[in-house]
mmCIF file of C-alpha atoms in Angstrom:
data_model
loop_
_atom_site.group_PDB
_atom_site.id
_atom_site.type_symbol
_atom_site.label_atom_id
_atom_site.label_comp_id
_atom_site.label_asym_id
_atom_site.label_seq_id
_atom_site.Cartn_x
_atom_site.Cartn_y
_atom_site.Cartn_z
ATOM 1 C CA UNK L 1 -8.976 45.398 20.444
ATOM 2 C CA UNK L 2 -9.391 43.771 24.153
ATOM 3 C CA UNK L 3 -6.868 41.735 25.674
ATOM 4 C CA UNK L 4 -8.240 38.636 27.264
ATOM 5 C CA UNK L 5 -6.378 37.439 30.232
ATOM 6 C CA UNK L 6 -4.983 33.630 29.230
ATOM 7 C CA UNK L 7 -7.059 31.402 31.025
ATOM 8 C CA UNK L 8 -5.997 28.038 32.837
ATOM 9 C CA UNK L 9 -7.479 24.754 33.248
ATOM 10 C CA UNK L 10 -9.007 24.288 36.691
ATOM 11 C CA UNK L 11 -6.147 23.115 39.713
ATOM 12 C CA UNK L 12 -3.644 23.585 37.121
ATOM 13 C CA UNK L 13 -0.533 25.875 35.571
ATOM 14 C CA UNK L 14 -1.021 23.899 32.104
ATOM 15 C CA UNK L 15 -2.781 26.898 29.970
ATOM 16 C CA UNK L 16 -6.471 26.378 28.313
ATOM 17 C CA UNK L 17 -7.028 25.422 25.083
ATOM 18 C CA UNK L 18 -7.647 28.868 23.459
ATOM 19 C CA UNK L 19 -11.637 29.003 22.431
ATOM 20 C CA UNK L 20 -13.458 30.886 20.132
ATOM 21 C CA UNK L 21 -15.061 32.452 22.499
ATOM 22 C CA UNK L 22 -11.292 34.051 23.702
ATOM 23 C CA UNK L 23 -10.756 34.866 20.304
ATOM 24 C CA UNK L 24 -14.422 37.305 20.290
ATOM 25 C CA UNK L 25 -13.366 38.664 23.397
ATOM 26 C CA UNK L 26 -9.910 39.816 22.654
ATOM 27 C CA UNK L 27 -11.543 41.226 19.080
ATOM 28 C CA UNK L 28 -14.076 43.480 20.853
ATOM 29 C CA UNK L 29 -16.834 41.035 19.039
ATOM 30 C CA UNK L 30 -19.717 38.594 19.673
ATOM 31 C CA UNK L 31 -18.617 34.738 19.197
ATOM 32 C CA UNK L 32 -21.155 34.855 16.524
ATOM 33 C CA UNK L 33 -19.588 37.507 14.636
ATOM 34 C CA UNK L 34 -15.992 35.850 14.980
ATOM 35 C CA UNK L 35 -17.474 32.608 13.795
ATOM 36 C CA UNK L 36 -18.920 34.553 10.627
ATOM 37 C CA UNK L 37 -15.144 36.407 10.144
ATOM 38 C CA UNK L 38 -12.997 32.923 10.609
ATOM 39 C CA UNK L 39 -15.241 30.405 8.959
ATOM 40 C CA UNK L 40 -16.650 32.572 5.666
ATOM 41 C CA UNK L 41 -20.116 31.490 6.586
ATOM 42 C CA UNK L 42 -22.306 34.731 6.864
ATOM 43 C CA UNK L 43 -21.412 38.542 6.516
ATOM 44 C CA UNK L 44 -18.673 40.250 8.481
ATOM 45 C CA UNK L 45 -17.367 43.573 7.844
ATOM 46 C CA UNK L 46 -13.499 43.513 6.696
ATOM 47 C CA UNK L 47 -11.908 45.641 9.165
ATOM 48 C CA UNK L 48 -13.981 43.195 11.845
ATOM 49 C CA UNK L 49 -12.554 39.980 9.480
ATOM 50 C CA UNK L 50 -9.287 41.742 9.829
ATOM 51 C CA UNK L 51 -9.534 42.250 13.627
ATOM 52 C CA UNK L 52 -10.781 38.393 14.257
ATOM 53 C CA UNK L 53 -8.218 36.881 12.315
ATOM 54 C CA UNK L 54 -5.484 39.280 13.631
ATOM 55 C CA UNK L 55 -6.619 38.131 17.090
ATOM 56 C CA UNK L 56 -6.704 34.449 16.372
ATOM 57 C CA UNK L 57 -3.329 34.619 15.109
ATOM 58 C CA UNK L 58 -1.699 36.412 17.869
ATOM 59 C CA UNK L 59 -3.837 33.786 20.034
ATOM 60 C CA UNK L 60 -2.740 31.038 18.580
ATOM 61 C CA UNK L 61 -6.783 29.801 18.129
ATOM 62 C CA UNK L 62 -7.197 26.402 16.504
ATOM 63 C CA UNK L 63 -10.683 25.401 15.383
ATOM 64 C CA UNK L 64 -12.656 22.533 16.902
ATOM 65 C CA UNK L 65 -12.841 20.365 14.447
ATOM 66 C CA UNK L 66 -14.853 17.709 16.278
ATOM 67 C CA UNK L 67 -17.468 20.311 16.695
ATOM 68 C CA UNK L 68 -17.171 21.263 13.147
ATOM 69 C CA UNK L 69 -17.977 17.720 12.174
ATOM 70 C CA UNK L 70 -20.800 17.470 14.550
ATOM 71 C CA UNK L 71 -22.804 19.680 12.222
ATOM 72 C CA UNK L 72 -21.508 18.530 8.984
ATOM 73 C CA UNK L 73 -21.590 14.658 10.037
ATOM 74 C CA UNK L 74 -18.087 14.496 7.868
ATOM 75 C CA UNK L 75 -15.225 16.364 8.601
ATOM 76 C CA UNK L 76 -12.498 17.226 5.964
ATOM 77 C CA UNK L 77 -10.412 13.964 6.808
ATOM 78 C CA UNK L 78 -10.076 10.735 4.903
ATOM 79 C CA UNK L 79 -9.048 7.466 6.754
ATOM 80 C CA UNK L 80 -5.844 5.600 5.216
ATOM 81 C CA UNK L 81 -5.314 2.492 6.211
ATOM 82 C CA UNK L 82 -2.636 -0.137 5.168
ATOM 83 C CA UNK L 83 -0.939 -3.278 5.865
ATOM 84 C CA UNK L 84 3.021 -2.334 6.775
ATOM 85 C CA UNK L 85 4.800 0.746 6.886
ATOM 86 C CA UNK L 86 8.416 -0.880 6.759
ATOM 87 C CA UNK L 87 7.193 -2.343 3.009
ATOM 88 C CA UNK L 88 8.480 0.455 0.632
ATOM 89 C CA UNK L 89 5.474 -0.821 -1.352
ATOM 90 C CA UNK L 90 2.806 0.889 1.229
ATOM 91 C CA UNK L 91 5.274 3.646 2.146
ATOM 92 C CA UNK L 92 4.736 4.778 -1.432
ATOM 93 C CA UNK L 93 1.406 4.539 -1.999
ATOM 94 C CA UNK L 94 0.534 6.382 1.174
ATOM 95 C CA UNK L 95 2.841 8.700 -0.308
ATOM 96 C CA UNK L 96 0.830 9.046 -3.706
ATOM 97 C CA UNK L 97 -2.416 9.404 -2.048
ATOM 98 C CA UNK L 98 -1.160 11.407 0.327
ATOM 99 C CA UNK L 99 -0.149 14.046 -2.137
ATOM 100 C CA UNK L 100 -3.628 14.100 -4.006
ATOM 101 C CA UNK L 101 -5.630 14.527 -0.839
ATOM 102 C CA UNK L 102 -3.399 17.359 0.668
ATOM 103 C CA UNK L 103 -3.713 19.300 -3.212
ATOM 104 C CA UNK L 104 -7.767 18.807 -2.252
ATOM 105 C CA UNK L 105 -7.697 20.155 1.145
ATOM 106 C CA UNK L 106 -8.119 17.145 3.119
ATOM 107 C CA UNK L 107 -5.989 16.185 6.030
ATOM 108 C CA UNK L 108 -5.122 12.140 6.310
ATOM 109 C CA UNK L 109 -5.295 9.743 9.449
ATOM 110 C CA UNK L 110 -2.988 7.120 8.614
ATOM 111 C CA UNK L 111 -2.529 3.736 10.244
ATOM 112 C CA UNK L 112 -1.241 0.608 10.107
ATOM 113 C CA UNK L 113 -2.450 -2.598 10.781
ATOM 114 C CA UNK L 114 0.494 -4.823 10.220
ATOM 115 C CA UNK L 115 -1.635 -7.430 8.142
ATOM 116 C CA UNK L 116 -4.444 -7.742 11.073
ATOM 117 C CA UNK L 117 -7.734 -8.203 10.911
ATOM 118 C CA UNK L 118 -8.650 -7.366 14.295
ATOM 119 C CA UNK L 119 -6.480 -4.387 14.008
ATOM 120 C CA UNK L 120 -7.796 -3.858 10.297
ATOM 121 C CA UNK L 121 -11.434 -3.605 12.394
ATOM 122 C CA UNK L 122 -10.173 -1.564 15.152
ATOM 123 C CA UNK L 123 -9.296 1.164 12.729
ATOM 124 C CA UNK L 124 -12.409 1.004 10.740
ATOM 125 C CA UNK L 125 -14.082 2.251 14.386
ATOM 126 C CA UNK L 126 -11.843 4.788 14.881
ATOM 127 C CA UNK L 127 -12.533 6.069 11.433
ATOM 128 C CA UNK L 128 -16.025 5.812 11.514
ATOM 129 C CA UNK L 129 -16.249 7.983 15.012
ATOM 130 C CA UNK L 130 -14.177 10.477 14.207
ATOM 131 C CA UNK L 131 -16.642 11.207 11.336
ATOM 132 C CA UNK L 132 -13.959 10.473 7.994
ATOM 133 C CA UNK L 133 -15.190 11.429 4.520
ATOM 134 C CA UNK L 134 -14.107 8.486 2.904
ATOM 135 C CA UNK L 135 -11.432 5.694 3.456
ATOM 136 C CA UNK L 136 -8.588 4.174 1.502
ATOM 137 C CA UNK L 137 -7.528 0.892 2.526
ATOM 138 C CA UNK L 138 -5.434 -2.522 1.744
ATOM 139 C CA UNK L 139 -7.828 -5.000 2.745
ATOM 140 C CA UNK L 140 -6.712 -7.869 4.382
ATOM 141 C CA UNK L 141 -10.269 -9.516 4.471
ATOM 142 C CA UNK L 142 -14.064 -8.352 3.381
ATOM 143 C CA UNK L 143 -14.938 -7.533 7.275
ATOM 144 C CA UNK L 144 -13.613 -3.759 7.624
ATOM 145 C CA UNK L 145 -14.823 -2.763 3.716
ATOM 146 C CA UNK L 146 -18.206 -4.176 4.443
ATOM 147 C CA UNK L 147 -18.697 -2.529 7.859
ATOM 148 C CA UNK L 148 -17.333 1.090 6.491
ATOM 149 C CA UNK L 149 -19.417 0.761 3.156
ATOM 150 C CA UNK L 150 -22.690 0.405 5.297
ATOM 151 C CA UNK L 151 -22.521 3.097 7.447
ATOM 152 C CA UNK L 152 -22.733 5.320 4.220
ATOM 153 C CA UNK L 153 -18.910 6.081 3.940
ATOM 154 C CA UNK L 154 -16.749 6.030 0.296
ATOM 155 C CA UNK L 155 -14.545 3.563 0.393
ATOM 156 C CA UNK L 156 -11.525 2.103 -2.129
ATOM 157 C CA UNK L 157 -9.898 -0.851 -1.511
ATOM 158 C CA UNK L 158 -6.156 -0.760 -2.677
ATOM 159 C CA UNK L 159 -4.013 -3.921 -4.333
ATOM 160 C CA UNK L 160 -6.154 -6.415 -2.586
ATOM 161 C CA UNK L 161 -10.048 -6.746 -3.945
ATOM 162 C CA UNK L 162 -12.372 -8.029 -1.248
ATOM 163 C CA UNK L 163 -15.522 -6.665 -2.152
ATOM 164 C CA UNK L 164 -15.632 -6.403 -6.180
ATOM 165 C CA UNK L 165 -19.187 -4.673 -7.176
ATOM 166 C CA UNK L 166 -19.332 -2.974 -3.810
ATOM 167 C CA UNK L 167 -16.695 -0.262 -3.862
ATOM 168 C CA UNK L 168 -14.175 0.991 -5.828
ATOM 169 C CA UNK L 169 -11.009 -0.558 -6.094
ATOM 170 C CA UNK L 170 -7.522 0.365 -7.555
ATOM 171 C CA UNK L 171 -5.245 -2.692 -7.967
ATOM 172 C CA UNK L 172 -2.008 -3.880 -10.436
ATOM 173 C CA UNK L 173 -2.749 -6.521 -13.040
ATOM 174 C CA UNK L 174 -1.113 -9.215 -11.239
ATOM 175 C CA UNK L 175 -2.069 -12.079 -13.318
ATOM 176 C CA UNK L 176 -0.929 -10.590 -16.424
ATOM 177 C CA UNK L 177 2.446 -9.309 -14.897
ATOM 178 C CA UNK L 178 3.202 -12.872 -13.328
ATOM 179 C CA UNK L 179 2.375 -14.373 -16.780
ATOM 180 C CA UNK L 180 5.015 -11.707 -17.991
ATOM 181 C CA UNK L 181 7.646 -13.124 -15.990
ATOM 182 C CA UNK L 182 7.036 -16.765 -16.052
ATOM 183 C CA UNK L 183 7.178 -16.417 -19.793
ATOM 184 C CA UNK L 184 10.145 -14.777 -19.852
ATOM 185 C CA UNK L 185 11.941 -17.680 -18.149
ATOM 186 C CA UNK L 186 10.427 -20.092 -20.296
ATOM 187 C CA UNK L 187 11.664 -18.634 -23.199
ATOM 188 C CA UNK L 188 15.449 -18.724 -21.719
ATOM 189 C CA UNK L 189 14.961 -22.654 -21.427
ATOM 190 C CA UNK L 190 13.600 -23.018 -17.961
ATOM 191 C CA UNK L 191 11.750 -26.247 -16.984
ATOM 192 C CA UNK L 192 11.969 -26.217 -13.530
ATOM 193 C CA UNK L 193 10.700 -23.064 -11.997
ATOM 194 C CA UNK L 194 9.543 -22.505 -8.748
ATOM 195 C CA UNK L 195 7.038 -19.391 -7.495
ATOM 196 C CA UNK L 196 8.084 -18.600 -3.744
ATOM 197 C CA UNK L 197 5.245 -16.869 -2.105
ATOM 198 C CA UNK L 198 4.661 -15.748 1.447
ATOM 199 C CA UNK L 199 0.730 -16.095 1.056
ATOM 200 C CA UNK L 200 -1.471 -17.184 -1.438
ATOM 201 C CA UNK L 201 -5.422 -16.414 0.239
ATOM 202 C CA UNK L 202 -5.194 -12.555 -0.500
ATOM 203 C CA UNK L 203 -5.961 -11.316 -4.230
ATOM 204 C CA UNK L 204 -2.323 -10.510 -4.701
ATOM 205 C CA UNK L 205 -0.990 -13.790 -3.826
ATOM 206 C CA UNK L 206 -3.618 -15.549 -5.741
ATOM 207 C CA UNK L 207 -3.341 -13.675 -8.995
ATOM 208 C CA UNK L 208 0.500 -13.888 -8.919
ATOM 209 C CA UNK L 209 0.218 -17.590 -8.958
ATOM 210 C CA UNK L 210 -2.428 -17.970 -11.602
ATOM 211 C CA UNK L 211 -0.769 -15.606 -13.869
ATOM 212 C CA UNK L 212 2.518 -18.157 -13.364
ATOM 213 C CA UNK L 213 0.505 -21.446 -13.705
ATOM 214 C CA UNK L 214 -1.497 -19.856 -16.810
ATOM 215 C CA UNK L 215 2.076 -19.486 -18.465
ATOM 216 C CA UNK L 216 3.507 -23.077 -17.402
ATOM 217 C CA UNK L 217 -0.015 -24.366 -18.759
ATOM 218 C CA UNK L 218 0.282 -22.806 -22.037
ATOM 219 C CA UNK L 219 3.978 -23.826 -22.387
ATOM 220 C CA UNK L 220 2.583 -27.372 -22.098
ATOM 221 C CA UNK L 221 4.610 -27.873 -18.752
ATOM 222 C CA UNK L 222 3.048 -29.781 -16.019
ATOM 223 C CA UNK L 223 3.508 -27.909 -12.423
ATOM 224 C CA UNK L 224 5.367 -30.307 -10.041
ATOM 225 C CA UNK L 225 5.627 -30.897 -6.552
ATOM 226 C CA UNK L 226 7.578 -27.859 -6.151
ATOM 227 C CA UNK L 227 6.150 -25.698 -8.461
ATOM 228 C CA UNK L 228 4.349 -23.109 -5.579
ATOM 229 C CA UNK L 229 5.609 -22.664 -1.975
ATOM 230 C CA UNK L 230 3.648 -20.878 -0.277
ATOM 231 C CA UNK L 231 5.529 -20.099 2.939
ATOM 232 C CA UNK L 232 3.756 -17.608 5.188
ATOM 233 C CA UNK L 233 4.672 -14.485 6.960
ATOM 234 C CA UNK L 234 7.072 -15.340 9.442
ATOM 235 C CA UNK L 235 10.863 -14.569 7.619
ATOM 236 C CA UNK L 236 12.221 -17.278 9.928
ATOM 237 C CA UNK L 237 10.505 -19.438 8.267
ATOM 238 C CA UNK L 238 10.921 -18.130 4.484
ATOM 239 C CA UNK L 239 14.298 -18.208 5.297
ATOM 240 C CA UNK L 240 14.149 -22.457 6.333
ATOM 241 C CA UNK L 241 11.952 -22.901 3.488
ATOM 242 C CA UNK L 242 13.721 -21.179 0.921
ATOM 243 C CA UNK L 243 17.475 -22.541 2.099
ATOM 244 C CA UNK L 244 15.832 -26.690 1.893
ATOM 245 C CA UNK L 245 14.332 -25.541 -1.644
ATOM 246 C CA UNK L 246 17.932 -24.601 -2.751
ATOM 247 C CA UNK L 247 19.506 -27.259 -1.330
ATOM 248 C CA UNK L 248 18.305 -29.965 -3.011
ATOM 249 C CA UNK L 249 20.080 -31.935 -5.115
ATOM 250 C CA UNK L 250 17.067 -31.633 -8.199
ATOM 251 C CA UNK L 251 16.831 -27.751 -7.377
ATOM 252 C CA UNK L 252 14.601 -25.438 -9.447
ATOM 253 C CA UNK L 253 17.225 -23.632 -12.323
ATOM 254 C CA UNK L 254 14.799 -20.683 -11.789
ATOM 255 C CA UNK L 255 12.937 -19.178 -8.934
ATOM 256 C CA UNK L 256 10.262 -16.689 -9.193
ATOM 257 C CA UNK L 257 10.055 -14.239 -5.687
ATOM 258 C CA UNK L 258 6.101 -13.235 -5.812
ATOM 259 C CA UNK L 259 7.314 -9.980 -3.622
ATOM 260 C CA UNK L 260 10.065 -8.148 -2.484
ATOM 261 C CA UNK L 261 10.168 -8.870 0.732
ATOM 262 C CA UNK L 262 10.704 -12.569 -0.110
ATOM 263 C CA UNK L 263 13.161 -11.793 -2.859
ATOM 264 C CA UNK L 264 15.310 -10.479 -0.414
ATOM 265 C CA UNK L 265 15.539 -13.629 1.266
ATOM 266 C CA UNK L 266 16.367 -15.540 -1.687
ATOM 267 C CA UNK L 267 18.642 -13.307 -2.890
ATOM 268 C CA UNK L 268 20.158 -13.956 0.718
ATOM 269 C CA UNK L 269 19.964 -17.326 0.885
ATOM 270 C CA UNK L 270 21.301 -17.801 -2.749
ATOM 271 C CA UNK L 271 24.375 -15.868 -2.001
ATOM 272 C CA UNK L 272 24.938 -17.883 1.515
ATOM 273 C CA UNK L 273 24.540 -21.534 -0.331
ATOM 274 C CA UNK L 274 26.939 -20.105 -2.627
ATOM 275 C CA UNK L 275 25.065 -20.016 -5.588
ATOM 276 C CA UNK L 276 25.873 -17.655 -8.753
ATOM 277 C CA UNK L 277 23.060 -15.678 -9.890
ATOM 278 C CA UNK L 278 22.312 -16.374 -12.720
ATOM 279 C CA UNK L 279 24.818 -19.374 -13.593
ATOM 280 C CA UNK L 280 23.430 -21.374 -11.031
ATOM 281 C CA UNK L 281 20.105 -19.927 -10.636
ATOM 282 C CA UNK L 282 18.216 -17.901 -12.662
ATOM 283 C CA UNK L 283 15.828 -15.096 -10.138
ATOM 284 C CA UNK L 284 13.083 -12.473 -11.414
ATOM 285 C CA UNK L 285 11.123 -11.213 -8.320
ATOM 286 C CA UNK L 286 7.456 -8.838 -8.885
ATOM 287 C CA UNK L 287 7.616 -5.680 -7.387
ATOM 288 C CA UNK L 288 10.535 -3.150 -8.416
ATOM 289 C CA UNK L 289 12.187 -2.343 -5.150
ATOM 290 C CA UNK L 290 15.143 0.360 -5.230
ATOM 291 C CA UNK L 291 17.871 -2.482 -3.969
ATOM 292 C CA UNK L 292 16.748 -4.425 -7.111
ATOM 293 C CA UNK L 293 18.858 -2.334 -9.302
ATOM 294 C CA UNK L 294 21.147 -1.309 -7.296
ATOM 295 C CA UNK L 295 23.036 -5.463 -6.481
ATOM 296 C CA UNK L 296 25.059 -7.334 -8.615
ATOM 297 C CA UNK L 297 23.286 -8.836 -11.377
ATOM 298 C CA UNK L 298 20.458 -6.806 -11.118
ATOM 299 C CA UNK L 299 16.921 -7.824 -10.717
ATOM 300 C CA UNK L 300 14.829 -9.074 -13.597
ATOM 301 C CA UNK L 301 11.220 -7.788 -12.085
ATOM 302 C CA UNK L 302 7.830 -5.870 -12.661
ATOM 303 C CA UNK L 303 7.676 -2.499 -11.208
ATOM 304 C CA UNK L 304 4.459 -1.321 -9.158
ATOM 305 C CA UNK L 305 3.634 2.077 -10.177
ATOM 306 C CA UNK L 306 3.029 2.426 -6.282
ATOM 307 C CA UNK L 307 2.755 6.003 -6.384
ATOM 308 C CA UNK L 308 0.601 6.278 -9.106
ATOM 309 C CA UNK L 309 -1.919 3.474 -7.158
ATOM 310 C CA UNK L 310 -1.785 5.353 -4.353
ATOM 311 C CA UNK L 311 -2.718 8.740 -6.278
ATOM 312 C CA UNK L 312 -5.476 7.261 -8.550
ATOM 313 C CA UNK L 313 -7.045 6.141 -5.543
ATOM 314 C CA UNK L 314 -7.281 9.082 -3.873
ATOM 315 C CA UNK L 315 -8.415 10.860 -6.896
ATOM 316 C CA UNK L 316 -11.237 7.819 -7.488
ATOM 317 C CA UNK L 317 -12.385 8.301 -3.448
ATOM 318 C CA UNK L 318 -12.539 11.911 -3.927
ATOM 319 C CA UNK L 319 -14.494 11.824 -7.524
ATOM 320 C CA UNK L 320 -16.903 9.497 -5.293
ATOM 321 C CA UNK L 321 -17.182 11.155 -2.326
ATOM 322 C CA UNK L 322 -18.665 14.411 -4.466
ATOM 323 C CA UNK L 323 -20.438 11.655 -6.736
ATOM 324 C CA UNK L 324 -21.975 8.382 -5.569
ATOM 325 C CA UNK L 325 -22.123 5.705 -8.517
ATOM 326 C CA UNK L 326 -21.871 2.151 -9.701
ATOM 327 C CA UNK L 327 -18.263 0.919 -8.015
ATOM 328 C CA UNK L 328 -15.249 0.984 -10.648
ATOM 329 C CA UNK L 329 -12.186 -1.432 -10.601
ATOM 330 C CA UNK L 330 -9.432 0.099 -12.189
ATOM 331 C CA UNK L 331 -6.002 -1.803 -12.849
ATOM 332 C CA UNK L 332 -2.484 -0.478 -13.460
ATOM 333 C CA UNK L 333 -0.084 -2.219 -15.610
ATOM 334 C CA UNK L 334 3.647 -3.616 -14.216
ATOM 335 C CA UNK L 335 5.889 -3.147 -16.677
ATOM 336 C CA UNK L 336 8.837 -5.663 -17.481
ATOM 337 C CA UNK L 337 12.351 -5.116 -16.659
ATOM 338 C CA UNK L 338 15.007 -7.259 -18.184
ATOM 339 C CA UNK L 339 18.160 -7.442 -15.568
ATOM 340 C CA UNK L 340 21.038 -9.550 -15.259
ATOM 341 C CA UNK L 341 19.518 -11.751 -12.832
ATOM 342 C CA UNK L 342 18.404 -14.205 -15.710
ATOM 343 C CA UNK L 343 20.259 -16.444 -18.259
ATOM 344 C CA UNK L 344 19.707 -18.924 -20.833
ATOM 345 C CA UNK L 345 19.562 -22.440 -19.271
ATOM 346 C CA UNK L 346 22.944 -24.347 -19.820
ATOM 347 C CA UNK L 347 24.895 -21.175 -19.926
ATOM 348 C CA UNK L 348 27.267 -21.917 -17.147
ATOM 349 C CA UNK L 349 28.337 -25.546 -18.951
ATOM 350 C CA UNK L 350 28.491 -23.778 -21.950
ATOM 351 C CA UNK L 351 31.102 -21.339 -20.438
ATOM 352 C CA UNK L 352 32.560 -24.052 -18.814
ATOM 353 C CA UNK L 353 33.599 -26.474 -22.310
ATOM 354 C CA UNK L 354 34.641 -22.650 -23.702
ATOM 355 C CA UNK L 355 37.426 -21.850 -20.274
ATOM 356 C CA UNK L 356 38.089 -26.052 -20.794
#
């Protein structure tokens, strides 16, 4: 074996990237024969494989893969893309795709777009030059599914449904879980129940809120003026919204928190008015988040198998990126779980007459 003096970039101490071409010459072999022992791709002899990759390592030699992908047109990378980090909701599901695409070889370029459109768009660029396989993403419009899809690239939405009959998509049943828990008030007595929601335009939102007005409907109880607040993104404004809801004199006897993040405001809020949960209020939130069992009463919720999303999506982009076919929709149930966050209504007067 040769040894190739290290190189440095022109007008400049900072070392050169080591090439393949470095690699060959401190082997004693042609580029083209290094490329054939590194890559698999054509015969080399094993002592010269042995030699190459002995070189490499001592080396350091990284492959290009830009230049790989310039010949394949993909490279081994899919695009993940979702709506906010700090939400243990996406944290996990990046988490359970994450683990399936790793198992499969492929390496992941993960971003977030904080619930932007513009930056929803900006990554779907950045995926499409750097040549991804596929993409997983949690739409927050049709714009960045449509413009992957037609440049020939896999894609599966994830919890939010844009483009139904276009691409795959792996989502919760949220209509059926929001029935769940709008039922399960009901049957402790509630009348007056209120759905808080921070949005109610993306397919979450809107399923969450059918799924609790098909259960009022069915109950034969009208929706009133407070039946759905819808309050937006900003928690500055939750917070106002929630704290005048609460404060009314007529006050729901049950609220219904159509995510965690807004749970955690009305739990907040709740305990700062000075309200007992769930003498004075009666509280189920949807998504399962770890603080949910861990307060004092506990949660009554549905947990998002967020993990499991995340991993059957990966598994579904992967299956279609080896397969092309008709797009699939696949949904994931939310189980129930009963806390101590709910009571029958009248409870607290009936505990009052029994301490009188």
């Amino acid at each position: 074996m040769t040894h190739a003096k290290r190189r440095t970039t022109a007008g400049s101490d900072v070392p050169a990237r080591i090439t393949l071409a470095d690699v060959a010459a401190h082997a004693g072999v042609s580029r083209s024969t290094a490329s054939r022992a590194l890559t698999g791709r054509g015969y080399a002899a094993p002592d010269v494989k042995s030699r190459v990759d002995a070189a490499a390592e001592e080396l350091g030699y990284v492959p290009d893969a830009n230049a790989r992908s310039l010949k394949a047109r993909r490279t081994p990378t899919v695009g993940l893309l979702v709506s906010d980090l700090r939400n243990p909701f996406y944290a996990e599901v990046a988490a359970g795709a994450g683990g399936v695409l790793r198992a499969q070889g492929y390496t992941i370029l993960l971003v977030d777009d904080a619930g932007s459109e513009l930056e929803e768009m900006d990554a779907a660029r950045t995926f499409l030059a750097m040549r991804v396989a596929g993409v997983l993403l949690t739409p927050v419009s049709a714009a960045a599914t449509r413009f992957i899809v037609r440049q020939g690239v896999p894609v599966v939405e994830i919890d939010r449904q844009y483009c139904r009959g276009e691409c795959d998509a792996v989502l919760v049943d949220n209509v059926t879980a929001a029935r769940d828990l709008t039922r399960h008030l009901i049957k402790l007595g509630h009348r007056r129940i209120t759905l808080i929601a921070d949005e109610l335009g993306w397919t979450t939102g809107a399923g969450r809120a059918k799924g609790y007005l098909q259960a009022l409907a069915e109950a034969d109880r009208p929706a009133g003026d407070d039946a759905v607040v819808s309050c937006g993104f900003d928690p500055e404004r939750i917070e106002k919204e929630v704290t005048e809801l609460l404060s009314k004199r007529r006050r729901p006897t049950a609220v219904f928190a159509a995510n965690n993040l807004v749970a955690e405001i009305v739990w907040r809020q709740a305990t700062r008015l000075g309200l007992r949960i769930p003498d004075d209020l009666s509280f189920v939130a949807f998504d399962d988040s770890p603080w949910m069992s861990m307060v004092q009463p506990g949660i009554t919720t549905v947990g998002q198998p967020s993990v499991e999303v995340g991993a059957r999506a990966a598994r579904q982009l992967v299956n279609r990126m080896g397969k092309p076919g008709r797009p699939r929709t696949i949904r994931l149930d939310c189980p129930l779980i009963e806390r101590g966050s709910t009571a029958r209504l009248g409870r607290r007067r009936a505990s009052s007459r029994t301490s009188s």
